[in-house]
Coordinates of C-alpha atoms in Angstrom, one line a residue:
M1 CA 6.8 1.7 3.1
S2 CA 10.4 0.6 3.3
E3 CA 13.0 2.5 1.5
E4 CA 15.0 0.5 -1.1
S5 CA 16.9 3.3 -2.8
K6 CA 16.7 7.1 -3.1
S7 CA 16.8 9.1 -6.3
H8 CA 18.5 12.4 -6.6
P9 CA 16.5 14.5 -4.0
H10 CA 15.8 17.3 -6.5
R11 CA 14.3 15.4 -9.4
A12 CA 12.5 12.3 -10.4
P13 CA 14.5 9.1 -11.1
S14 CA 15.3 8.2 -14.6
F15 CA 15.4 4.7 -15.9
M16 CA 16.7 3.1 -19.2
A17 CA 13.9 1.8 -21.4
A18 CA 14.0 -1.9 -22.1
G19 CA 12.6 -1.2 -25.6
A20 CA 9.1 -0.4 -26.7
A21 CA 8.7 -3.8 -28.4
D22 CA 8.8 -5.8 -25.2
G23 CA 6.1 -3.7 -23.5
G24 CA 8.0 -4.1 -20.3
S25 CA 10.0 -0.8 -20.0
F26 CA 9.6 1.4 -17.0
E27 CA 8.0 4.2 -19.1
Y28 CA 5.5 1.7 -20.6
R29 CA 4.5 0.3 -17.2
L30 CA 4.4 3.8 -15.6
Q31 CA 1.8 4.9 -18.1
R32 CA -0.4 1.8 -17.6
T33 CA -0.4 1.6 -13.9
P34 CA -2.9 3.5 -11.7
V35 CA -1.6 6.5 -9.7
G36 CA -2.4 7.5 -6.2
V37 CA -2.6 11.3 -5.8
V38 CA -2.7 13.3 -2.5
I39 CA -2.8 17.2 -2.4
L40 CA -1.2 18.7 0.7
D41 CA -1.1 22.2 2.1
A42 CA 2.0 23.9 3.5
A43 CA 1.5 22.2 6.9
R44 CA 1.4 18.7 5.2
K45 CA -2.3 18.5 5.9
I46 CA -4.4 16.6 3.3
R47 CA -6.7 18.7 1.2
S48 CA -7.7 16.1 -1.5
V49 CA -7.0 12.4 -2.2
N50 CA -8.0 10.0 -4.9
P51 CA -9.3 6.5 -4.3
L52 CA -6.1 4.6 -5.0
A53 CA -4.1 6.9 -2.6
R54 CA -6.8 6.3 0.1
Q55 CA -6.4 2.5 -0.4
L56 CA -2.6 2.7 -0.1
L57 CA -2.8 4.9 3.0
L58 CA -5.7 3.3 4.9
G59 CA -6.7 0.0 3.2
R60 CA -9.5 -0.6 0.8
E61 CA -12.4 -0.9 3.4
S62 CA -11.6 2.2 5.4
T63 CA -14.1 5.1 5.4
T64 CA -12.0 7.3 7.7
P65 CA -12.2 11.0 6.6
L66 CA -8.8 12.2 5.5
Y67 CA -9.4 16.0 4.9
G68 CA -7.1 17.9 7.3
V69 CA -5.1 14.9 8.4
D70 CA -1.3 15.2 8.7
I71 CA 0.1 12.9 6.0
L72 CA 2.9 11.8 8.3
S73 CA 0.4 10.5 10.9
L74 CA -0.8 7.9 8.3
H75 CA 2.7 6.3 8.1
P76 CA 4.4 4.1 10.7
E77 CA 6.6 6.0 13.0
G78 CA 9.8 4.6 11.5
A79 CA 8.8 5.8 8.0
R80 CA 7.7 9.3 8.9
A81 CA 11.2 10.8 8.7
K82 CA 11.6 9.5 5.1
V83 CA 8.2 10.9 4.0
G84 CA 9.1 14.2 5.7
W85 CA 12.5 14.2 4.0
L86 CA 10.8 13.7 0.6
I87 CA 8.4 16.6 1.1
D88 CA 11.2 18.9 2.5
C89 CA 13.3 18.1 -0.6
A90 CA 10.5 19.2 -2.9
R91 CA 10.0 22.4 -0.8
D92 CA 13.7 23.3 -0.9
S93 CA 14.7 22.2 -4.4
A94 CA 15.1 24.6 -7.3
D95 CA 12.6 22.8 -9.5
G96 CA 10.3 21.8 -6.7
V97 CA 10.3 18.1 -7.4
A98 CA 11.6 15.1 -5.3
S99 CA 11.1 11.4 -5.7
L100 CA 11.8 8.1 -4.0
L101 CA 11.8 4.5 -5.1
V102 CA 10.4 2.2 -2.4
T103 CA 9.6 -1.5 -2.2
T104 CA 6.5 -2.9 -0.5
P105 CA 4.8 -6.4 -0.6
M106 CA 2.7 -5.1 -3.5
G107 CA 5.8 -4.4 -5.6
S108 CA 7.8 -1.2 -6.3
L109 CA 6.3 2.2 -5.8
V110 CA 7.7 5.5 -7.1
A111 CA 6.7 8.2 -4.7
K112 CA 7.0 11.7 -6.2
V113 CA 6.3 15.1 -4.6
T114 CA 5.8 18.3 -6.5
R115 CA 5.8 21.7 -4.9
L116 CA 2.7 23.8 -5.7
H117 CA 2.4 27.6 -5.4
T118 CA -1.1 28.9 -4.4
G119 CA 0.0 32.5 -3.8
P120 CA 3.1 34.8 -3.5
A121 CA 3.8 34.3 0.2
P122 CA 5.9 31.3 1.4
A123 CA 3.0 30.2 3.5
N124 CA 0.9 29.7 0.3
I125 CA 2.7 26.6 -0.7
G126 CA 1.2 23.1 -1.2
Y127 CA 2.3 19.8 -2.5
C128 CA 1.1 17.1 -4.9
M129 CA 2.2 13.6 -3.8
M130 CA 1.9 10.8 -6.4
F131 CA 2.3 7.1 -5.9
H132 CA 3.0 5.1 -9.1
A133 CA 2.4 1.4 -8.4
Q134 CA 5.0 -0.6 -10.3
G135 CA 4.1 -4.0 -8.9
E136 CA 1.3 -6.3 -9.7
L137 CA -1.5 -3.6 -9.8
Q138 CA -2.6 -3.1 -13.3
M139 CA -4.8 -0.5 -15.0
G140 CA -8.4 -1.2 -14.1
D141 CA -7.4 -3.1 -10.9
T142 CA -7.2 -0.6 -8.1
G143 CA -7.8 -3.2 -5.4
E144 CA -5.7 -5.9 -3.8
D145 CA -8.1 -8.7 -4.5
G146 CA -6.3 -9.6 -7.7
L147 CA -2.9 -10.0 -6.1
G148 CA -1.4 -13.4 -5.3
P149 CA -0.9 -14.8 -1.9
L150 CA 1.4 -13.0 0.5
L151 CA 4.6 -14.9 1.0
K152 CA 6.6 -12.4 3.1
L153 CA 5.3 -10.0 5.8
P154 CA 6.9 -6.5 6.2
L155 CA 7.7 -5.8 9.8
M156 CA 9.3 -2.6 11.2
R157 CA 11.7 -3.0 14.1
G158 CA 13.6 -0.4 16.0
K159 CA 13.7 3.4 15.7
G160 CA 15.7 3.3 12.5
G161 CA 12.7 2.3 10.4
V162 CA 14.4 -0.9 9.2
T163 CA 11.9 -3.2 7.5
T164 CA 12.3 -6.9 8.0
L165 CA 10.6 -9.4 5.7
I166 CA 9.6 -12.6 7.4
D167 CA 8.0 -15.7 6.0
V168 CA 4.3 -15.7 6.8
D169 CA 4.5 -19.2 8.3
Q170 CA 6.5 -17.7 11.1
V171 CA 3.7 -15.4 12.1
A172 CA 1.5 -16.6 15.0
C173 CA -1.1 -13.8 14.9
L174 CA -1.9 -10.3 13.6
T175 CA -3.7 -7.8 15.7
A176 CA -5.3 -4.6 14.4
Q177 CA -3.7 -1.4 15.7
G178 CA -5.6 1.5 14.2
H179 CA -5.0 1.5 10.5
Y180 CA -2.0 -1.0 10.8
A181 CA -1.3 -4.2 12.6
E182 CA 0.9 -5.8 15.2
A183 CA 2.5 -9.1 14.4
K184 CA 3.5 -11.7 17.0
T185 CA 5.9 -14.1 15.4
L186 CA 7.6 -17.2 16.8
S187 CA 10.5 -15.1 18.0
F188 CA 9.5 -11.5 18.4
T189 CA 6.7 -8.9 18.2
A190 CA 6.8 -6.1 15.6
F191 CA 4.8 -3.4 13.8
C192 CA 3.3 -4.3 10.4
P193 CA 2.5 -1.2 8.2
R194 CA -0.5 -2.9 6.5
P195 CA -4.2 -2.9 7.6
L196 CA -5.5 -6.1 9.0
A197 CA -8.2 -6.4 6.4
D198 CA -5.7 -6.2 3.5
L199 CA -3.5 -8.8 5.2
E200 CA -6.5 -11.1 5.6
R201 CA -7.3 -11.0 1.9
R202 CA -3.8 -12.0 0.9
L203 CA -3.1 -14.7 3.5
D204 CA -4.2 -18.4 3.2
P205 CA -7.7 -18.5 4.7
L206 CA -7.2 -22.2 5.6
T207 CA -4.2 -21.2 7.8
F208 CA -5.0 -17.6 8.9
V209 CA -8.4 -17.3 10.5
R210 CA -10.2 -14.2 11.7
V211 CA -11.2 -15.5 15.1
H212 CA -12.1 -12.0 16.4
R213 CA -12.6 -8.6 14.7
R214 CA -9.2 -7.5 15.9
H215 CA -7.3 -10.8 15.6
L216 CA -6.1 -12.9 12.7
V217 CA -4.6 -16.2 14.0
N218 CA -2.3 -18.7 12.3
I219 CA -4.0 -21.9 13.6
R220 CA -0.8 -23.9 12.9
H221 CA 0.7 -22.1 15.9
V222 CA -2.2 -22.6 18.4
L223 CA -1.0 -24.5 21.4
A224 CA -4.2 -24.8 23.3
A225 CA -7.8 -23.9 23.5
E226 CA -8.7 -22.5 27.0
R227 CA -11.7 -21.1 28.8
D228 CA -11.2 -17.8 30.6
Q229 CA -14.1 -16.1 32.3
G230 CA -16.5 -18.3 30.3
R231 CA -15.0 -17.3 26.9
L232 CA -13.0 -19.4 24.6
H233 CA -9.4 -18.3 24.1
L234 CA -6.5 -19.6 22.0
R235 CA -3.0 -20.0 23.5
L236 CA -0.3 -19.2 20.8
A237 CA 3.2 -20.4 20.4
D238 CA 4.9 -17.0 20.4
P239 CA 7.4 -16.1 23.1
D240 CA 4.7 -14.4 25.2
S241 CA 2.3 -17.4 25.0
T242 CA -0.4 -14.9 23.9
L243 CA -4.0 -15.6 24.7
I244 CA -6.4 -14.6 21.9
P245 CA -10.1 -14.3 22.5
V246 CA -12.5 -16.1 20.1
S247 CA -15.7 -14.3 19.1
R248 CA -18.9 -16.2 19.9
D249 CA -19.7 -16.5 16.2
K250 CA -16.4 -18.2 15.5
I251 CA -16.5 -20.8 18.3
D252 CA -18.1 -23.5 16.2
L253 CA -15.5 -22.9 13.4
M254 CA -12.6 -23.2 15.9
R255 CA -14.0 -26.4 17.4
R256 CA -14.2 -27.9 13.9
L257 CA -10.7 -26.7 12.8
L258 CA -9.0 -27.7 16.0
A259 CA -11.1 -30.7 16.9
V260 CA -11.8 -29.4 20.4

């Protein structure tokens, strides 16, 4: 998640209503959008998570167990400081609440953390983290299948956690890296904080083809089809001239699409 603006660190952001009649005020949309909820212990380890929060953190198809996982480990390295800052603000604030307004390709998200007390000792503290999706997700649609095509790809570059948005037609390929992806573009390589399966669903299937379980290739940027140790590979137009393997079950498709 890339940070667009921060609210006051000790309370949730307030927004002016646009009027109940237009049905488009922040308060109206907040009540109609699904909410991702994560319960954390004092060490920021996950104790409970609802389906939407799981989807936002891991992607819709993932079945990875989350109980006991450090919430920071599920975010890109550049975003961990921001998530940690948000939790620390909730821990240290007088009212035990902190929030953050962020922007993702799915739209705006309001991330809110509330401090929970499970006992008298400081160690018996937990947190409730909530994600309000203010983009295109609507009540009853907790998946990404209903979203439109992805026009910009979020890429994280450098240690500062700066998110760059690049036109998807500049991407040569996307490679799965755990729960996220690595993007090779026509000018650089960067980390993409989205699962490969989610990206595949939102990219044009006539242009971005899953040629291998780990690789999604923009066939417009394929320079050559080569044989390497008896297997078909695609040479890409990125600065590294990356060679991507083609799965055996995708060879016929590649031959048809590339006329090779």
